[in-house]
Coordinates of C-alpha atoms in Angstrom, one line a residue:
M1 CA 0.0 0.0 0.0
T2 CA 2.9 2.4 0.8
D3 CA 4.2 2.4 -2.8
Y4 CA 0.8 3.5 -4.1
N5 CA 0.6 6.3 -1.5
N6 CA 4.1 7.5 -2.4
I7 CA 2.9 7.8 -6.0
D8 CA -0.3 9.6 -4.9
N9 CA 1.9 12.1 -2.9
M10 CA 4.1 12.5 -6.0
Q11 CA 1.1 13.2 -8.2
G12 CA -0.2 15.7 -5.6
L13 CA 3.1 17.6 -5.5
I14 CA 3.4 17.7 -9.3
T15 CA -0.1 19.1 -9.5
I16 CA 0.5 21.7 -6.9
T17 CA 3.7 22.7 -8.6
L18 CA 1.9 23.0 -12.0
T19 CA -0.6 25.4 -10.4
A20 CA 2.2 27.7 -9.5
S21 CA 4.2 27.4 -12.7
L22 CA 1.5 27.4 -15.5
P23 CA -0.3 30.8 -15.9
Q24 CA -3.5 29.0 -17.0
L25 CA -3.7 27.3 -13.6
H26 CA -3.5 30.2 -11.3
P27 CA -5.1 33.7 -11.1
A28 CA -3.3 36.6 -12.7
S29 CA -1.0 38.7 -10.6
C30 CA -2.5 41.7 -8.8
N31 CA -0.6 44.6 -7.4
S32 CA -3.6 46.4 -6.0
Q33 CA -3.4 47.7 -2.5
N34 CA -6.9 46.3 -1.9
P35 CA -6.8 42.5 -2.1
L36 CA -10.6 42.3 -2.4
S37 CA -10.4 44.0 -5.8
C38 CA -8.2 41.2 -7.3
G39 CA -9.7 38.4 -9.3
G40 CA -10.1 35.0 -7.8
P41 CA -9.4 31.6 -9.4
N42 CA -11.8 30.2 -12.0
K43 CA -13.4 26.8 -11.8
L44 CA -10.6 25.1 -13.7
Q45 CA -7.9 26.6 -11.5
F46 CA -9.8 25.8 -8.3
G47 CA -10.5 22.3 -9.5
V48 CA -6.9 21.5 -10.3
L49 CA -5.8 22.8 -6.9
L50 CA -8.4 20.6 -5.2
L51 CA -7.2 17.7 -7.2
G52 CA -3.7 18.2 -6.1
L53 CA -4.8 18.5 -2.4
C54 CA -6.8 15.3 -2.8
F55 CA -3.8 13.4 -4.1
L56 CA -1.8 14.7 -1.1
S57 CA -4.5 13.8 1.4
V58 CA -4.9 10.3 0.1
G59 CA -1.2 9.7 -0.1
S60 CA -0.5 11.1 3.4
G61 CA -3.5 9.2 4.8
G62 CA -2.0 6.0 3.6
I63 CA 1.7 6.7 4.4
R64 CA 1.4 8.1 7.9
P65 CA -0.5 5.1 9.4
C66 CA 1.7 2.6 7.5
S67 CA 5.2 4.0 7.6
I68 CA 5.8 3.4 11.3
P69 CA 4.5 -0.3 11.3
F70 CA 6.5 -0.9 8.2
G71 CA 9.6 0.4 9.9
V72 CA 8.9 -1.7 13.0
D73 CA 8.6 -4.8 10.8
Q74 CA 12.2 -4.4 9.9
F75 CA 13.3 -5.3 13.4
D76 CA 13.3 -8.8 14.9
Q77 CA 11.4 -8.1 18.1
R78 CA 12.0 -11.7 19.4
T79 CA 15.5 -10.6 20.2
E80 CA 16.7 -8.2 22.9
E81 CA 18.6 -6.1 20.4
G82 CA 15.5 -5.9 18.2
A83 CA 13.3 -4.8 21.1
K84 CA 15.7 -2.0 22.0
G85 CA 16.0 -1.1 18.3
V86 CA 12.2 -0.6 18.1
A87 CA 12.2 1.7 21.1
S88 CA 15.0 3.7 19.6
F89 CA 13.3 3.7 16.2
F90 CA 10.4 5.8 17.5
N91 CA 12.7 8.5 18.9
W92 CA 14.7 8.8 15.7
Y93 CA 11.6 8.6 13.4
Y94 CA 10.1 11.6 15.2
L95 CA 13.5 13.4 15.3
T96 CA 13.7 13.0 11.5
F97 CA 10.1 14.2 11.1
T98 CA 10.9 17.3 13.3
V99 CA 14.0 18.2 11.3
V100 CA 12.0 18.1 8.1
L101 CA 9.4 20.4 9.7
I102 CA 12.1 22.8 10.7
I103 CA 13.4 22.9 7.1
T104 CA 10.0 23.4 5.6
Q105 CA 8.9 26.1 8.0
T106 CA 12.1 28.1 7.5
V107 CA 14.0 27.4 4.3
I108 CA 11.1 26.4 2.1
V109 CA 8.7 29.0 3.4
Y110 CA 11.4 31.7 2.9
I111 CA 12.0 30.6 -0.7
Q112 CA 8.3 30.6 -1.5
D113 CA 7.8 34.0 0.1
Q114 CA 10.9 35.8 -0.9
V115 CA 12.2 34.0 -4.0
S116 CA 9.7 32.1 -6.1
W117 CA 6.6 29.9 -5.4
I118 CA 7.7 27.7 -8.4
I119 CA 11.1 27.0 -6.9
G120 CA 9.5 26.6 -3.4
F121 CA 7.1 23.9 -4.7
S122 CA 9.7 22.3 -7.0
I123 CA 12.1 21.5 -4.2
P124 CA 9.7 19.2 -2.2
T125 CA 8.5 17.7 -5.5
G126 CA 12.0 16.8 -6.5
L127 CA 12.8 15.4 -3.0
M128 CA 9.6 13.3 -3.2
A129 CA 10.7 12.0 -6.6
L130 CA 14.0 11.0 -5.1
A131 CA 12.3 9.3 -2.2
V132 CA 10.1 7.3 -4.5
V133 CA 13.2 6.1 -6.5
M134 CA 15.0 5.2 -3.2
F135 CA 11.9 3.3 -2.0
F136 CA 11.6 1.2 -5.1
A137 CA 15.4 0.6 -5.2
G138 CA 15.3 -0.9 -1.8
M139 CA 12.2 -3.0 -2.1
K140 CA 14.1 -6.3 -2.4
R141 CA 15.8 -5.7 1.0
Y142 CA 12.6 -4.9 2.9
I143 CA 10.8 -7.3 5.2
Y144 CA 7.2 -7.6 4.3
V145 CA 4.4 -8.9 6.6
K146 CA 1.5 -10.1 4.4
P147 CA -2.0 -9.0 5.4
E148 CA -4.2 -11.7 6.7
G149 CA -7.9 -10.8 6.2
S150 CA -9.9 -8.0 7.7
I151 CA -9.1 -7.1 11.3
F152 CA -12.6 -5.6 11.7
S153 CA -14.3 -8.8 10.9
G154 CA -12.2 -10.5 13.6
I155 CA -13.3 -8.0 16.2
A156 CA -16.9 -8.4 15.1
Q157 CA -16.6 -12.2 15.3
V158 CA -15.5 -12.0 19.0
I159 CA -18.3 -9.7 20.0
V160 CA -21.0 -11.7 18.2
A161 CA -19.7 -15.1 19.5
A162 CA -19.6 -13.7 23.1
R163 CA -23.1 -12.4 22.7
K164 CA -24.4 -15.7 21.3
K165 CA -22.9 -17.5 24.4
R166 CA -23.9 -14.8 26.9
K167 CA -25.9 -17.3 29.0
L168 CA -22.9 -19.6 29.7
K169 CA -21.5 -19.6 33.2
V170 CA -17.8 -19.0 33.2
P171 CA -15.8 -19.0 36.5
A172 CA -13.6 -16.1 37.3
E173 CA -10.6 -18.5 37.7
D174 CA -9.8 -21.3 35.3
D175 CA -10.6 -24.4 37.4
G176 CA -10.4 -26.8 34.5
T177 CA -14.2 -27.2 34.1
V178 CA -14.3 -24.9 31.1
N179 CA -12.6 -25.7 27.8
Y180 CA -11.2 -22.8 25.8
Y181 CA -10.2 -22.9 22.1
D182 CA -6.5 -22.1 22.3
P183 CA -4.8 -23.4 19.2
A184 CA -1.2 -22.7 18.1
I185 CA -0.9 -19.2 16.7
K186 CA 0.4 -18.3 13.2
S187 CA 4.1 -17.8 12.6
S188 CA 3.4 -14.2 11.7
V189 CA 2.3 -13.4 15.2
L190 CA 5.1 -12.4 17.5
S191 CA 3.6 -13.3 20.9
K192 CA 0.9 -15.6 22.3
L193 CA -1.4 -13.7 24.6
H194 CA -2.4 -15.2 28.0
R195 CA -6.1 -15.3 29.0
S196 CA -6.7 -12.3 31.3
N197 CA -9.4 -11.7 33.9
Q198 CA -10.4 -8.3 32.5
F199 CA -13.6 -8.2 30.4
R200 CA -14.4 -11.8 31.2
F201 CA -17.7 -11.6 29.3
L202 CA -15.6 -11.8 26.1
D203 CA -14.0 -15.1 27.2
K204 CA -17.3 -16.8 26.4
A205 CA -16.4 -16.4 22.7
A206 CA -13.6 -18.9 23.2
V207 CA -15.5 -21.4 25.2
I208 CA -16.0 -24.7 23.4
I209 CA -19.4 -26.2 23.5
E210 CA -20.9 -29.2 21.6
G211 CA -20.8 -28.8 17.8
D212 CA -18.2 -25.9 17.9
L213 CA -15.3 -28.0 16.5
T214 CA -15.0 -30.1 13.3
P215 CA -13.4 -33.6 13.6
E216 CA -10.1 -31.9 12.6
G217 CA -10.3 -29.5 15.5
A218 CA -11.2 -26.3 13.6
P219 CA -14.1 -24.1 14.4
T220 CA -17.3 -25.0 12.5
D221 CA -18.4 -21.3 12.6
K222 CA -16.0 -18.4 13.4
W223 CA -19.0 -16.4 14.5
R224 CA -19.6 -18.8 17.3
L225 CA -16.1 -19.8 18.4
C226 CA -13.0 -17.7 18.4
S227 CA -9.5 -18.4 19.8
V228 CA -8.2 -17.1 23.1
Q229 CA -5.7 -15.1 21.1
E230 CA -8.4 -13.4 19.1
V231 CA -10.4 -12.6 22.3
E232 CA -7.3 -11.2 24.1
E233 CA -6.6 -9.0 21.0
V234 CA -10.0 -7.4 21.3
K235 CA -9.4 -6.9 25.1
C236 CA -6.2 -5.0 24.1
L237 CA -8.3 -2.6 22.1
I238 CA -10.8 -2.0 24.9
R239 CA -8.0 -1.3 27.4
I240 CA -6.3 1.2 25.0
V241 CA -9.4 3.4 24.4
P242 CA -9.4 5.2 27.8
V243 CA -5.6 6.0 27.6
W244 CA -6.1 7.2 24.0
S245 CA -8.9 9.6 25.1
A246 CA -6.7 11.1 27.8
G247 CA -4.2 12.2 25.1
I248 CA -6.7 14.4 23.4
I249 CA -6.7 17.3 25.9
S250 CA -2.9 17.5 26.1
L251 CA -2.8 17.7 22.3
A252 CA -5.5 20.4 22.5
A253 CA -3.0 22.5 24.5
M254 CA -0.5 22.2 21.6
T255 CA -3.2 23.1 19.1
T256 CA -4.3 26.1 21.1
Q257 CA -0.8 27.5 21.7
G258 CA 0.1 27.0 18.0
T259 CA -2.9 29.3 17.1
F260 CA -2.6 32.1 19.6
T261 CA 1.2 32.3 19.8
V262 CA 1.2 33.8 16.3
S263 CA -1.3 36.5 17.5
Q264 CA 0.9 37.4 20.4
A265 CA 4.1 37.4 18.3
L266 CA 2.5 39.9 15.8
K267 CA 2.3 42.4 18.7
M268 CA 5.8 41.9 20.0
D269 CA 9.3 43.0 18.9
R270 CA 10.4 40.4 16.3
N271 CA 13.6 42.1 15.1
L272 CA 16.7 40.0 14.9
G273 CA 19.4 42.5 14.1
P274 CA 18.9 45.6 12.1
N275 CA 17.7 44.0 8.8
F276 CA 15.8 40.9 9.7
E277 CA 12.3 40.4 11.2
I278 CA 11.3 36.9 12.4
P279 CA 8.1 35.8 10.7
A280 CA 5.4 35.3 13.4
G281 CA 4.4 31.9 11.8
S282 CA 8.0 30.6 12.1
L283 CA 8.1 30.9 15.9
S284 CA 7.0 27.3 16.4
V285 CA 10.5 26.4 15.2
I286 CA 11.6 26.9 18.8
S287 CA 9.5 23.9 19.8
L288 CA 10.9 21.9 16.9
L289 CA 14.5 22.8 17.8
T290 CA 13.8 21.7 21.4
I291 CA 12.6 18.3 20.1
G292 CA 15.6 18.0 17.8
I293 CA 18.1 18.8 20.6
F294 CA 16.3 16.8 23.3
L295 CA 15.6 13.5 21.5
P296 CA 19.2 12.5 20.9
F297 CA 19.9 13.3 24.6
Y298 CA 16.8 11.3 25.6
D299 CA 17.8 8.3 23.5
R300 CA 21.5 8.2 24.2
V301 CA 21.7 9.6 27.8
F302 CA 18.4 9.6 29.6
V303 CA 17.2 6.1 28.6
P304 CA 20.5 4.3 29.4
F305 CA 20.7 6.1 32.7
M306 CA 17.1 5.3 33.7
R307 CA 17.5 1.7 32.4
R308 CA 20.2 1.1 35.0
I309 CA 17.9 2.4 37.7
T310 CA 14.6 0.9 36.7
G311 CA 15.7 -2.1 34.7
H312 CA 13.1 -1.2 32.1
K313 CA 14.4 -1.5 28.5
S314 CA 13.0 2.0 27.7
G315 CA 14.1 3.6 30.9
I316 CA 10.6 4.5 32.0
T317 CA 7.3 2.9 31.1
L318 CA 5.3 4.2 28.1
L319 CA 2.5 5.4 30.4
Q320 CA 5.0 7.3 32.5
R321 CA 6.4 8.9 29.4
I322 CA 3.0 10.0 28.3
G323 CA 2.1 11.3 31.7
T324 CA 5.3 13.3 31.8
G325 CA 4.3 14.9 28.5
I326 CA 0.9 15.8 29.9
V327 CA 2.6 17.6 32.9
F328 CA 4.8 19.6 30.5
A329 CA 1.7 20.6 28.6
I330 CA 0.1 21.9 31.8
F331 CA 3.3 23.9 32.7
S332 CA 3.4 25.3 29.2
M333 CA -0.1 26.7 29.5
I334 CA 0.7 28.2 32.9
V335 CA 3.8 29.9 31.6
A336 CA 1.9 31.1 28.5
G337 CA -0.7 32.7 30.7
I338 CA 2.0 34.5 32.8
V339 CA 3.8 35.8 29.8
E340 CA 0.6 37.0 28.1
R341 CA -0.3 38.9 31.3
M342 CA 3.1 40.6 31.3
R343 CA 2.8 41.4 27.6
R344 CA -0.6 42.9 28.0
I345 CA 0.4 45.1 30.9
R346 CA 3.5 46.4 29.2
S347 CA 1.6 47.0 26.0
I348 CA -1.1 49.0 27.8
N349 CA 1.5 51.0 29.7
A350 CA 3.3 51.8 26.5
G351 CA 0.2 53.4 25.0
D352 CA 0.9 52.4 21.4
P353 CA -2.3 52.8 19.4
T354 CA -1.4 49.8 17.3
G355 CA -1.1 47.6 20.4
M356 CA 2.6 46.9 19.8
T357 CA 4.5 45.8 22.9
P358 CA 8.1 46.9 23.8
M359 CA 8.9 43.3 24.6
S360 CA 11.0 40.8 22.7
V361 CA 9.2 37.9 21.0
F362 CA 11.7 35.6 22.6
W363 CA 9.7 35.9 25.9
L364 CA 7.5 33.3 24.2
S365 CA 10.4 30.9 24.1
P366 CA 9.8 29.2 27.6
Q367 CA 6.3 28.1 26.7
L368 CA 7.4 26.9 23.3
I369 CA 10.3 25.0 24.8
L370 CA 7.9 23.3 27.4
M371 CA 5.6 22.4 24.6
G372 CA 8.5 20.9 22.7
L373 CA 9.3 18.7 25.7
C374 CA 5.6 17.8 25.8
E375 CA 5.8 16.5 22.3
A376 CA 9.1 14.7 22.9
F377 CA 7.5 12.8 25.8
N378 CA 3.8 12.7 25.1
I379 CA 3.5 12.3 21.3
I380 CA 6.4 9.8 20.9
G381 CA 5.2 8.0 24.0
Q382 CA 1.7 7.6 22.4
I383 CA 3.2 6.5 19.1
E384 CA 5.2 3.8 20.8
F385 CA 2.4 2.9 23.2
F386 CA -0.1 2.3 20.4
N387 CA 2.4 0.3 18.3
S388 CA 3.4 -1.9 21.2
Q389 CA 0.1 -2.5 22.8
F390 CA -2.0 -3.0 19.7
P391 CA -1.9 -6.6 18.3
E392 CA 0.9 -6.9 15.7
H393 CA -1.5 -7.0 12.7
M394 CA -3.3 -3.9 13.8
R395 CA -0.4 -1.4 13.9
S396 CA -1.7 0.6 11.0
I397 CA -5.0 1.1 13.0
A398 CA -2.9 2.1 15.9
N399 CA -1.2 4.9 14.0
S400 CA -4.6 5.9 12.5
L401 CA -5.9 6.2 16.1
F402 CA -3.0 8.5 16.9
S403 CA -4.0 10.7 14.0
L404 CA -7.5 10.7 15.3
S405 CA -6.2 12.1 18.5
F406 CA -5.0 15.2 16.7
A407 CA -8.3 15.5 14.9
G408 CA -10.1 15.2 18.3
S409 CA -7.9 17.8 19.8
S410 CA -8.6 20.3 17.0
Y411 CA -12.3 19.8 17.4
L412 CA -12.0 20.2 21.2
S413 CA -9.9 23.4 20.7
S414 CA -12.5 24.8 18.3
F415 CA -15.3 23.9 20.8
L416 CA -13.5 25.7 23.7
V417 CA -12.9 28.8 21.6
T418 CA -16.6 28.9 20.6
I419 CA -17.7 28.5 24.2
V420 CA -15.3 31.2 25.4
H421 CA -16.5 33.6 22.7
K422 CA -20.1 33.0 23.7
F423 CA -19.9 33.1 27.5
S424 CA -16.9 35.2 28.5
G425 CA -17.1 39.0 28.5
G426 CA -20.5 40.6 28.4
H427 CA -21.9 43.8 30.0
D428 CA -20.0 45.9 27.5
R429 CA -16.8 43.9 28.2
P430 CA -15.0 42.1 25.3
D431 CA -14.6 38.4 25.6
W432 CA -11.3 36.7 26.5
L433 CA -10.4 36.0 22.9
N434 CA -11.1 39.4 21.5
K435 CA -9.1 40.3 18.3
N436 CA -7.7 43.1 20.3
L437 CA -5.4 41.2 22.6
N438 CA -5.0 44.1 25.0
A439 CA -8.8 44.3 25.4
G440 CA -9.2 40.5 25.8
K441 CA -8.0 38.0 28.4
L442 CA -6.0 35.5 26.5
D443 CA -4.1 34.5 29.7
Y444 CA -7.4 33.4 31.2
F445 CA -7.9 31.1 28.3
Y446 CA -4.5 29.6 28.8
Y447 CA -5.2 29.0 32.5
L448 CA -8.5 27.3 31.5
I449 CA -6.6 24.9 29.3
A450 CA -4.2 24.3 32.2
V451 CA -7.0 23.5 34.6
L452 CA -8.5 21.1 32.0
G453 CA -5.0 19.6 31.7
V454 CA -4.9 19.0 35.5
V455 CA -8.3 17.2 35.4
N456 CA -7.1 15.2 32.4
L457 CA -3.9 14.3 34.3
V458 CA -6.0 12.9 37.1
Y459 CA -8.1 10.9 34.6
F460 CA -5.0 9.7 32.9
W461 CA -3.5 8.6 36.2
Y462 CA -6.7 6.7 37.0
C463 CA -6.6 4.9 33.6
A464 CA -2.9 4.2 33.8
R465 CA -3.1 2.8 37.3
G466 CA -5.6 0.1 36.2
Y467 CA -4.0 -0.5 32.8
R468 CA -2.4 -3.9 32.2
Y469 CA 0.3 -4.0 29.6
K470 CA 0.0 -6.6 26.8
V471 CA 1.9 -9.6 28.1
G472 CA 2.5 -12.8 26.0
L473 CA 5.1 -15.5 25.4
Q474 CA 7.4 -15.0 22.6
I475 CA 7.2 -17.6 19.8
E476 CA 10.4 -19.3 20.7
D477 CA 9.2 -19.6 24.4
F478 CA 6.3 -21.8 23.5
E479 CA 7.3 -23.3 20.1
E480 CA 8.3 -26.5 21.7
D481 CA 4.9 -26.8 23.5
K482 CA 2.8 -26.5 20.4
S483 CA 2.3 -30.2 19.8
S484 CA 1.3 -30.8 23.5
D485 CA -1.1 -27.9 23.4
D486 CA -2.7 -29.2 20.3
V487 CA -3.1 -32.7 21.8
E488 CA -4.5 -31.3 25.0
M489 CA -7.0 -29.0 23.1
T490 CA -8.4 -31.8 21.0
S491 CA -8.6 -34.2 23.9
K492 CA -10.8 -31.9 26.0
K493 CA -14.4 -32.7 26.4
S494 CA -17.0 -30.2 25.1
M495 CA -19.3 -28.4 27.4
K496 CA -22.9 -29.5 27.2

C-alpha cells in the first residue's frame, strides 16, 4: 500500500507545482493595495488545486499510518537487540520528522515567500521523486508482513460469538471445568497472549461447546467460536481506548498554543538584528528545535541512565512517558498565561495605538520549549504505546488512532474557543479571545486549558493505574509446546 501512496503524494506535489508554474492554472498577478479587488481563481484553476490537495490527502492518509508499522517490521522483536531497536526507532523517526518540519517552516517558506513559489514547490516535488526512487530501489531488501484478512471482521466475530454464548456460566478463575479454544498461533504473530481476567464476558467467545469444532479441531463457525488469542486482542483494544482519550486534551494544549502564539508574536518585537524580522508563523520552530536537541539526549543519555535504575528497556514505562508529557503541557499553558499577562500590561502602559509591545518575541520561548518537551514525551510515547500495545497485525490502525487524537484535539480546541467567545465577557466587556489582545484576556484562556489539563492528568493517572500491559510468550518460548497444546486441546471434552 505504501508504494501506491508514495505515487499519490508525487502526483499531488506535481499538480500543486503546476498550479504555480503554469499561468493558466492560477489567477493573474494583482498589485492592487486592496486584495478584495483582485480576481479569484476560475473553476478550472480551483478544481486543479483541489485535485492536487486530494492526491496529497490520500497519499498522506496511507503513508502516515503505515510508515511506522513498516519500519517496526524491519526489526526482529523476538531478540533483545530488536526490542531495543524498536524503542530507539520511534525516537529517531520523530526526530527526522521534526528536522523536516524545521526545514519546511524556515527554508522552504522563505523561498516561497521571498524568491519564487515555483522553486518553493519544485524542491519538495524533487525530493519526493528522489524518495520514490529510493523506496523502489530498496524493495528487495525490505521485510514484508503479508495482510491476513480483515481485522474488523475478527473484532466483530469475537463480539458476536460472546453475545451468542452470553448465558454460559464462566468461572472467574480457570478451574479446569471450562474448555477454551486455544490453538497454536500463526508464525506471523510475535507473541501468544495469555487469557486475562479483565472483560471476562468476552471469554465466552472462546468457550468450546458441543458442535463448535470439526473432527479436525477447527471451528465450525467463526461467528460462534474464536480463539483465546483473538479474544485477548479485542481486550487489548478496549484497554487502550481510555488511555487514548486522555491524550486528546494534552494535544489540544498544543493546538491552542500554535494558534494564539502567532497573534501574540505579531504584537511583539520580532527584530533579529537591524535588517531581519522573524516571521510570526515561524516561531514554532523553537518547539521543533527543542525536540531536535532533546531527543538524541533522551535516546543516548536519559534512557540508558534510567535503564540502570529501573531495569526497564525503555528507561521508563510508556505510560510514565505519556504522563510526563501531559505535565509539560500543563506547565506550558501556565507559563503562557503568565507571559501573556506581562505582555498585555506592558503594551497598555506603552500606550501604542497599534497595540505593539516593547517586549522581545523571545519571551514566548519558555512556553514553546515546554511544549517541545511535551511533544518529545507525550507524542512519541503515544506512538510507541499504540504500536506496542495493539496486536501486531493492527499497527496501521494504531497509527490511525493517533492521527484521530490530533483531529479530536482540533475539534476540542474549536469547541472551547466557541464556548469562550459565547460566555466570556458581556456587559460591555470584550470576551477573552477578542481580536484586540489588549482588550481580551488570553491569559485566562491559557489558564482554562491548564485546569483542564490537570483534570485530564487525574483521569490519565486513574486509567494508567488500572492498565495492564499486553503480556505474552514470545514464539520461541512456546514453540516446543505446540504439539502438546494441540493434543490437549483436542482431547478436552466439550461443554454441554
